[in-house]
Amino acid sequence: MDINLIKKEALDEISQTTNDLKDLERWFKKYLGKKGKITLFLRTLKDMPNDKKILVGKEANEVKKILNKILEKRKTQLNKSIQVKTSSKEWIDVTAPGILSPQGSHHPISLVRQEIEEIFQSMGFSVTDGPEIETEYYNFDALNVPKDHPARDVWDTFWIKEKNNISDYKKLKNKLLLRTHTSPVQIRHMKTHNPPLRIIAPGRCFRHEATDASHDVQFHQIEGLMIDKNISLANLKGVLEHFMKRFYGKNIVTRWQPSYFPFVEPGLELLMKCDICKGEKCSTCGDGWIEVIPCGMIHPNVFKSVGYNPKNWQGFAFGMGLDRLVMMKYRINDIRLLYSGDLRFLKQF
Ligand code: DAH
């Protein structure tokens, strides 16, 4: 065989091999190994006439050298690329700044709710909750709300119509609704627990009304309930004034005024002097005072509806609007911001 043919074949083949060590080794074996084509060719030299032997021998050794060189070159290339690959994978710059993962924060409503829960827990109240979808019975009837009360109107309450009973919906005895306040939790709790008890129940409520800076279709309340023997207005006053001082600070000025809610008798309202204008009257408060906690002594009819004897037990209840407290605390002027999900707003807390 002609040495130049072997050379051409070997060069063609190596130019087509990928930079893979195994391929290169196979190539070496095929041409330069013990039984390789070049090696075998060199062995045939001894049978050649002397003059040809010298000439062809020289040529063949030259080819062997060239092929070896090429192989070495390819091997160093291969090593380099392996090094680059592994170093770019494994190289760690321990001085480089870390990658910060974005951190969330608590919603202002959650922050204030937690703070209020802690204050009441320190006074022996436990925290409970109830469903946001309620029945007419828990939301109104059991709370002594008369059948013709305007709150029961479709314009104040989101009624839930179940698909299968739409036609005779009006005749249904216990219609479903989105609770309009957290007061039904009082009833649920009293029905399943024996007095004495102290609870608060934070949660979301819904009303069917036009939205503006101070009204939204959803809002939060915290309901409170304390029942025991010999509970009087003095206890109500003591607990809620203590709460106000813990929440707003010792210098807060409060005032009481009578009010009406069907589920309490007497009904009251706790007001605080506006923190923004210090009682001088401003756009937030109107007359210098802000109503913060509607409350009262639990109505005997409510006790009757849960099976407590009103002669044996007394208690007070309250229900404060959480959103209002959040807005006052953080000076937020539009309730809708609380429900917007706008990260520019939420990231401030
Ligand atoms: N549920 C009332 C409302 O949404 C607030 C309220 C008033 C709750 C007096 C009470 C209470 O527990 O005693 O307007």
PDB file of C-alpha atoms in Angstrom, residues 2-212:
ATOM      1  CA  ASP A   2       1.153   3.506  -0.709  1.00  0.00           C
ATOM      2  CA  ILE A   3       2.220   5.440   2.365  1.00  0.00           C
ATOM      3  CA  ASN A   4       0.699   8.610   0.958  1.00  0.00           C
ATOM      4  CA  LEU A   5      -2.675   6.936   0.681  1.00  0.00           C
ATOM      5  CA  ILE A   6      -2.482   5.898   4.315  1.00  0.00           C
ATOM      6  CA  LYS A   7      -1.470   9.454   5.219  1.00  0.00           C
ATOM      7  CA  LYS A   8      -4.426  10.932   3.340  1.00  0.00           C
ATOM      8  CA  GLU A   9      -6.850   8.501   4.900  1.00  0.00           C
ATOM      9  CA  ALA A  10      -5.508   9.190   8.398  1.00  0.00           C
ATOM     10  CA  LEU A  11      -5.641  12.959   7.937  1.00  0.00           C
ATOM     11  CA  ASP A  12      -9.149  12.839   6.523  1.00  0.00           C
ATOM     12  CA  GLU A  13     -10.309  10.734   9.394  1.00  0.00           C
ATOM     13  CA  ILE A  14      -8.795  12.826  12.170  1.00  0.00           C
ATOM     14  CA  SER A  15     -10.198  15.984  10.672  1.00  0.00           C
ATOM     15  CA  GLN A  16     -13.633  14.462  11.052  1.00  0.00           C
ATOM     16  CA  THR A  17     -13.257  13.194  14.613  1.00  0.00           C
ATOM     17  CA  THR A  18     -14.881  15.230  17.295  1.00  0.00           C
ATOM     18  CA  ASN A  19     -12.865  16.385  20.243  1.00  0.00           C
ATOM     19  CA  ASP A  20     -13.486  13.217  22.126  1.00  0.00           C
ATOM     20  CA  LEU A  21     -10.702  11.299  23.817  1.00  0.00           C
ATOM     21  CA  LYS A  22     -12.108   7.918  22.873  1.00  0.00           C
ATOM     22  CA  ASP A  23     -12.289   8.820  19.167  1.00  0.00           C
ATOM     23  CA  LEU A  24      -8.715  10.053  19.229  1.00  0.00           C
ATOM     24  CA  GLU A  25      -7.546   6.839  20.907  1.00  0.00           C
ATOM     25  CA  ARG A  26      -9.361   4.751  18.336  1.00  0.00           C
ATOM     26  CA  TRP A  27      -7.654   6.733  15.582  1.00  0.00           C
ATOM     27  CA  PHE A  28      -4.238   6.224  17.221  1.00  0.00           C
ATOM     28  CA  LYS A  29      -4.816   2.482  17.391  1.00  0.00           C
ATOM     29  CA  LYS A  30      -5.914   2.329  13.787  1.00  0.00           C
ATOM     30  CA  TYR A  31      -2.869   4.115  12.379  1.00  0.00           C
ATOM     31  CA  LEU A  32      -0.089   4.297  14.941  1.00  0.00           C
ATOM     32  CA  GLY A  33      -0.842   1.432  17.365  1.00  0.00           C
ATOM     33  CA  LYS A  34       0.998  -1.908  17.374  1.00  0.00           C
ATOM     34  CA  LYS A  35      -1.251  -3.231  14.630  1.00  0.00           C
ATOM     35  CA  GLY A  36      -1.849   0.178  13.136  1.00  0.00           C
ATOM     36  CA  LYS A  37      -1.621   0.795   9.424  1.00  0.00           C
ATOM     37  CA  ILE A  38       1.607   2.827   9.632  1.00  0.00           C
ATOM     38  CA  THR A  39       3.268   0.315  11.945  1.00  0.00           C
ATOM     39  CA  LEU A  40       2.370  -2.554   9.634  1.00  0.00           C
ATOM     40  CA  PHE A  41       3.581  -0.576   6.656  1.00  0.00           C
ATOM     41  CA  LEU A  42       6.948   0.032   8.347  1.00  0.00           C
ATOM     42  CA  ARG A  43       7.253  -3.710   8.884  1.00  0.00           C
ATOM     43  CA  THR A  44       6.960  -4.306   5.164  1.00  0.00           C
ATOM     44  CA  LEU A  45      10.097  -2.187   4.577  1.00  0.00           C
ATOM     45  CA  LYS A  46      12.461  -5.039   5.307  1.00  0.00           C
ATOM     46  CA  ASP A  47      11.257  -6.897   2.232  1.00  0.00           C
ATOM     47  CA  MET A  48      11.966  -3.972  -0.053  1.00  0.00           C
ATOM     48  CA  PRO A  49      15.052  -3.518  -2.158  1.00  0.00           C
ATOM     49  CA  ASN A  50      17.629  -1.353  -0.388  1.00  0.00           C
ATOM     50  CA  ASP A  51      17.354   1.786  -2.457  1.00  0.00           C
ATOM     51  CA  LYS A  52      13.565   1.851  -2.204  1.00  0.00           C
ATOM     52  CA  LYS A  53      13.728   0.924   1.488  1.00  0.00           C
ATOM     53  CA  ILE A  54      15.733   4.076   2.312  1.00  0.00           C
ATOM     54  CA  LEU A  55      13.469   6.351   0.346  1.00  0.00           C
ATOM     55  CA  VAL A  56      10.129   4.916   1.423  1.00  0.00           C
ATOM     56  CA  GLY A  57      11.378   4.384   4.967  1.00  0.00           C
ATOM     57  CA  LYS A  58      12.254   8.051   5.277  1.00  0.00           C
ATOM     58  CA  GLU A  59       8.888   9.029   3.883  1.00  0.00           C
ATOM     59  CA  ALA A  60       6.997   6.672   6.171  1.00  0.00           C
ATOM     60  CA  ASN A  61       8.800   7.898   9.282  1.00  0.00           C
ATOM     61  CA  GLU A  62       8.018  11.437   8.237  1.00  0.00           C
ATOM     62  CA  VAL A  63       4.304  10.533   7.958  1.00  0.00           C
ATOM     63  CA  LYS A  64       4.446   8.832  11.375  1.00  0.00           C
ATOM     64  CA  LYS A  65       5.946  12.009  12.886  1.00  0.00           C
ATOM     65  CA  ILE A  66       3.287  14.220  11.295  1.00  0.00           C
ATOM     66  CA  LEU A  67       0.454  12.025  12.503  1.00  0.00           C
ATOM     67  CA  ASN A  68       1.882  11.918  16.031  1.00  0.00           C
ATOM     68  CA  LYS A  69       2.195  15.689  16.066  1.00  0.00           C
ATOM     69  CA  ILE A  70      -1.375  16.136  14.907  1.00  0.00           C
ATOM     70  CA  LEU A  71      -2.573  13.738  17.575  1.00  0.00           C
ATOM     71  CA  GLU A  72      -0.662  15.655  20.276  1.00  0.00           C
ATOM     72  CA  LYS A  73      -2.152  18.910  19.076  1.00  0.00           C
ATOM     73  CA  ARG A  74      -5.671  17.523  19.180  1.00  0.00           C
ATOM     74  CA  LYS A  75      -5.100  16.113  22.649  1.00  0.00           C
ATOM     75  CA  THR A  76      -3.933  19.452  24.083  1.00  0.00           C
ATOM     76  CA  GLN A  77      -6.917  21.171  22.458  1.00  0.00           C
ATOM     77  CA  LEU A  78      -9.188  18.613  24.050  1.00  0.00           C
ATOM     78  CA  ASN A  79      -7.638  19.086  27.509  1.00  0.00           C
ATOM     79  CA  LYS A  80      -7.987  22.827  27.264  1.00  0.00           C
ATOM     80  CA  SER A  81     -11.655  22.707  26.355  1.00  0.00           C
ATOM     81  CA  ILE A  82     -12.324  20.245  29.208  1.00  0.00           C
ATOM     82  CA  GLN A  83     -10.605  22.625  31.610  1.00  0.00           C
ATOM     83  CA  VAL A  84     -12.594  25.606  30.401  1.00  0.00           C
ATOM     84  CA  LYS A  85     -15.845  23.700  30.680  1.00  0.00           C
ATOM     85  CA  THR A  86     -15.283  22.431  34.190  1.00  0.00           C
ATOM     86  CA  SER A  87     -13.796  25.669  35.471  1.00  0.00           C
ATOM     87  CA  SER A  88     -16.716  27.772  34.231  1.00  0.00           C
ATOM     88  CA  LYS A  89     -19.058  25.325  35.953  1.00  0.00           C
ATOM     89  CA  GLU A  90     -17.266  24.902  39.220  1.00  0.00           C
ATOM     90  CA  TRP A  91     -15.594  28.210  39.761  1.00  0.00           C
ATOM     91  CA  ILE A  92     -17.061  30.081  42.695  1.00  0.00           C
ATOM     92  CA  ASP A  93     -16.288  33.669  43.535  1.00  0.00           C
ATOM     93  CA  VAL A  94     -16.809  33.701  47.263  1.00  0.00           C
ATOM     94  CA  THR A  95     -16.423  37.471  47.347  1.00  0.00           C
ATOM     95  CA  ALA A  96     -19.299  38.113  44.896  1.00  0.00           C
ATOM     96  CA  PRO A  97     -22.452  39.598  46.445  1.00  0.00           C
ATOM     97  CA  GLY A  98     -25.212  37.028  47.025  1.00  0.00           C
ATOM     98  CA  ILE A  99     -28.446  36.848  45.046  1.00  0.00           C
ATOM     99  CA  LEU A 100     -31.243  38.318  47.131  1.00  0.00           C
ATOM    100  CA  SER A 101     -34.519  36.475  46.862  1.00  0.00           C
ATOM    101  CA  PRO A 102     -37.473  38.870  47.006  1.00  0.00           C
ATOM    102  CA  GLN A 103     -39.027  38.983  50.450  1.00  0.00           C
ATOM    103  CA  GLY A 104     -42.707  39.435  51.135  1.00  0.00           C
ATOM    104  CA  SER A 105     -44.178  41.346  54.044  1.00  0.00           C
ATOM    105  CA  HIS A 106     -47.317  41.215  56.126  1.00  0.00           C
ATOM    106  CA  HIS A 107     -50.365  43.088  54.912  1.00  0.00           C
ATOM    107  CA  PRO A 108     -51.129  46.118  57.135  1.00  0.00           C
ATOM    108  CA  ILE A 109     -54.479  44.538  58.063  1.00  0.00           C
ATOM    109  CA  SER A 110     -52.664  41.420  59.275  1.00  0.00           C
ATOM    110  CA  LEU A 111     -50.166  43.514  61.230  1.00  0.00           C
ATOM    111  CA  VAL A 112     -52.854  45.437  63.091  1.00  0.00           C
ATOM    112  CA  ARG A 113     -54.985  42.329  63.571  1.00  0.00           C
ATOM    113  CA  GLN A 114     -52.046  40.514  65.179  1.00  0.00           C
ATOM    114  CA  GLU A 115     -51.349  43.483  67.448  1.00  0.00           C
ATOM    115  CA  ILE A 116     -54.991  43.617  68.581  1.00  0.00           C
ATOM    116  CA  GLU A 117     -55.097  39.862  69.116  1.00  0.00           C
ATOM    117  CA  GLU A 118     -52.067  40.083  71.384  1.00  0.00           C
ATOM    118  CA  ILE A 119     -53.620  42.850  73.497  1.00  0.00           C
ATOM    119  CA  PHE A 120     -56.842  40.903  74.030  1.00  0.00           C
ATOM    120  CA  GLN A 121     -55.009  37.628  74.588  1.00  0.00           C
ATOM    121  CA  SER A 122     -53.114  39.318  77.424  1.00  0.00           C
ATOM    122  CA  MET A 123     -56.531  40.020  79.006  1.00  0.00           C
ATOM    123  CA  GLY A 124     -57.557  36.352  78.808  1.00  0.00           C
ATOM    124  CA  PHE A 125     -59.475  36.439  75.520  1.00  0.00           C
ATOM    125  CA  SER A 126     -58.984  33.641  73.020  1.00  0.00           C
ATOM    126  CA  VAL A 127     -59.156  34.069  69.248  1.00  0.00           C
ATOM    127  CA  THR A 128     -61.749  32.279  67.147  1.00  0.00           C
ATOM    128  CA  ASP A 129     -63.435  32.652  63.772  1.00  0.00           C
ATOM    129  CA  GLY A 130     -66.474  31.705  61.723  1.00  0.00           C
ATOM    130  CA  PRO A 131     -67.552  31.243  58.114  1.00  0.00           C
ATOM    131  CA  GLU A 132     -67.733  34.141  55.642  1.00  0.00           C
ATOM    132  CA  ILE A 133     -70.766  32.546  53.993  1.00  0.00           C
ATOM    133  CA  GLU A 134     -73.483  32.632  56.630  1.00  0.00           C
ATOM    134  CA  THR A 135     -77.141  31.796  56.939  1.00  0.00           C
ATOM    135  CA  GLU A 136     -79.777  34.434  57.476  1.00  0.00           C
ATOM    136  CA  TYR A 137     -80.403  32.892  60.879  1.00  0.00           C
ATOM    137  CA  TYR A 138     -76.874  33.451  62.249  1.00  0.00           C
ATOM    138  CA  ASN A 139     -76.367  36.790  60.555  1.00  0.00           C
ATOM    139  CA  PHE A 140     -79.730  38.320  61.565  1.00  0.00           C
ATOM    140  CA  ASP A 141     -82.399  36.252  63.343  1.00  0.00           C
ATOM    141  CA  ALA A 142     -80.360  34.891  66.235  1.00  0.00           C
ATOM    142  CA  LEU A 143     -78.956  38.391  66.752  1.00  0.00           C
ATOM    143  CA  ASN A 144     -82.409  39.828  67.350  1.00  0.00           C
ATOM    144  CA  VAL A 145     -82.403  41.757  64.082  1.00  0.00           C
ATOM    145  CA  PRO A 146     -86.075  42.301  63.159  1.00  0.00           C
ATOM    146  CA  LYS A 147     -87.396  40.753  59.930  1.00  0.00           C
ATOM    147  CA  ASP A 148     -88.013  44.192  58.395  1.00  0.00           C
ATOM    148  CA  HIS A 149     -84.626  45.662  59.328  1.00  0.00           C
ATOM    149  CA  PRO A 150     -83.113  47.585  56.372  1.00  0.00           C
ATOM    150  CA  ALA A 151     -79.842  45.626  56.687  1.00  0.00           C
ATOM    151  CA  ARG A 152     -81.729  42.610  55.326  1.00  0.00           C
ATOM    152  CA  ASP A 153     -82.460  44.469  52.122  1.00  0.00           C
ATOM    153  CA  VAL A 154     -80.789  43.339  48.901  1.00  0.00           C
ATOM    154  CA  TRP A 155     -79.067  46.683  48.694  1.00  0.00           C
ATOM    155  CA  ASP A 156     -77.172  46.099  51.914  1.00  0.00           C
ATOM    156  CA  THR A 157     -76.458  42.401  51.749  1.00  0.00           C
ATOM    157  CA  PHE A 158     -75.018  40.015  49.174  1.00  0.00           C
ATOM    158  CA  TRP A 159     -77.481  37.150  49.080  1.00  0.00           C
ATOM    159  CA  ILE A 160     -76.291  33.864  47.659  1.00  0.00           C
ATOM    160  CA  LYS A 161     -78.633  32.068  45.338  1.00  0.00           C
ATOM    161  CA  GLU A 162     -77.969  28.392  44.952  1.00  0.00           C
ATOM    162  CA  LYS A 163     -78.567  27.258  41.386  1.00  0.00           C
ATOM    163  CA  ASN A 164     -81.033  24.520  42.208  1.00  0.00           C
ATOM    164  CA  ASN A 165     -83.442  26.603  44.261  1.00  0.00           C
ATOM    165  CA  ILE A 166     -83.518  29.948  42.451  1.00  0.00           C
ATOM    166  CA  SER A 167     -87.214  29.718  41.562  1.00  0.00           C
ATOM    167  CA  ASP A 168     -88.490  29.380  45.124  1.00  0.00           C
ATOM    168  CA  TYR A 169     -85.630  31.396  46.596  1.00  0.00           C
ATOM    169  CA  LYS A 170     -87.816  33.985  48.321  1.00  0.00           C
ATOM    170  CA  LYS A 171     -89.679  31.230  50.172  1.00  0.00           C
ATOM    171  CA  LEU A 172     -86.486  29.702  51.578  1.00  0.00           C
ATOM    172  CA  LYS A 173     -86.385  29.832  55.380  1.00  0.00           C
ATOM    173  CA  ASN A 174     -82.629  29.987  55.840  1.00  0.00           C
ATOM    174  CA  LYS A 175     -81.108  31.816  52.910  1.00  0.00           C
ATOM    175  CA  LEU A 176     -77.353  32.066  52.431  1.00  0.00           C
ATOM    176  CA  LEU A 177     -75.500  35.380  52.370  1.00  0.00           C
ATOM    177  CA  LEU A 178     -72.024  36.856  52.670  1.00  0.00           C
ATOM    178  CA  ARG A 179     -71.879  37.847  56.321  1.00  0.00           C
ATOM    179  CA  THR A 180     -72.400  41.556  56.825  1.00  0.00           C
ATOM    180  CA  HIS A 181     -70.612  41.600  60.175  1.00  0.00           C
ATOM    181  CA  THR A 182     -68.638  39.294  62.464  1.00  0.00           C
ATOM    182  CA  SER A 183     -71.455  39.196  65.043  1.00  0.00           C
ATOM    183  CA  PRO A 184     -72.757  35.770  63.860  1.00  0.00           C
ATOM    184  CA  VAL A 185     -69.557  34.293  65.315  1.00  0.00           C
ATOM    185  CA  GLN A 186     -70.938  35.271  68.754  1.00  0.00           C
ATOM    186  CA  ILE A 187     -73.938  33.026  68.159  1.00  0.00           C
ATOM    187  CA  ARG A 188     -71.879  30.137  66.769  1.00  0.00           C
ATOM    188  CA  HIS A 189     -69.507  30.308  69.708  1.00  0.00           C
ATOM    189  CA  MET A 190     -72.207  30.563  72.386  1.00  0.00           C
ATOM    190  CA  LYS A 191     -74.092  27.630  70.862  1.00  0.00           C
ATOM    191  CA  THR A 192     -71.039  25.404  71.101  1.00  0.00           C
ATOM    192  CA  HIS A 193     -69.482  26.610  74.369  1.00  0.00           C
ATOM    193  CA  ASN A 194     -70.660  27.101  77.913  1.00  0.00           C
ATOM    194  CA  PRO A 195     -70.101  30.356  79.774  1.00  0.00           C
ATOM    195  CA  PRO A 196     -68.023  31.926  81.216  1.00  0.00           C
ATOM    196  CA  LEU A 197     -66.181  32.899  78.058  1.00  0.00           C
ATOM    197  CA  ARG A 198     -64.006  35.589  76.548  1.00  0.00           C
ATOM    198  CA  ILE A 199     -63.350  35.589  72.820  1.00  0.00           C
ATOM    199  CA  ILE A 200     -62.464  37.830  69.943  1.00  0.00           C
ATOM    200  CA  ALA A 201     -63.234  36.888  66.336  1.00  0.00           C
ATOM    201  CA  PRO A 202     -61.474  38.788  63.564  1.00  0.00           C
ATOM    202  CA  GLY A 203     -62.693  38.305  60.019  1.00  0.00           C
ATOM    203  CA  ARG A 204     -63.823  39.574  56.656  1.00  0.00           C
ATOM    204  CA  CYS A 205     -67.295  40.985  56.060  1.00  0.00           C
ATOM    205  CA  PHE A 206     -69.174  42.134  52.965  1.00  0.00           C
ATOM    206  CA  ARG A 207     -71.774  44.752  52.198  1.00  0.00           C
ATOM    207  CA  HIS A 208     -73.509  45.543  48.976  1.00  0.00           C
ATOM    208  CA  GLU A 209     -72.756  49.227  48.718  1.00  0.00           C
ATOM    209  CA  ALA A 210     -71.126  51.780  46.463  1.00  0.00           C
ATOM    210  CA  THR A 211     -67.390  52.081  47.028  1.00  0.00           C
ATOM    211  CA  ASP A 212     -65.584  55.291  47.902  1.00  0.00           C
TER     212      ASP A 212
END
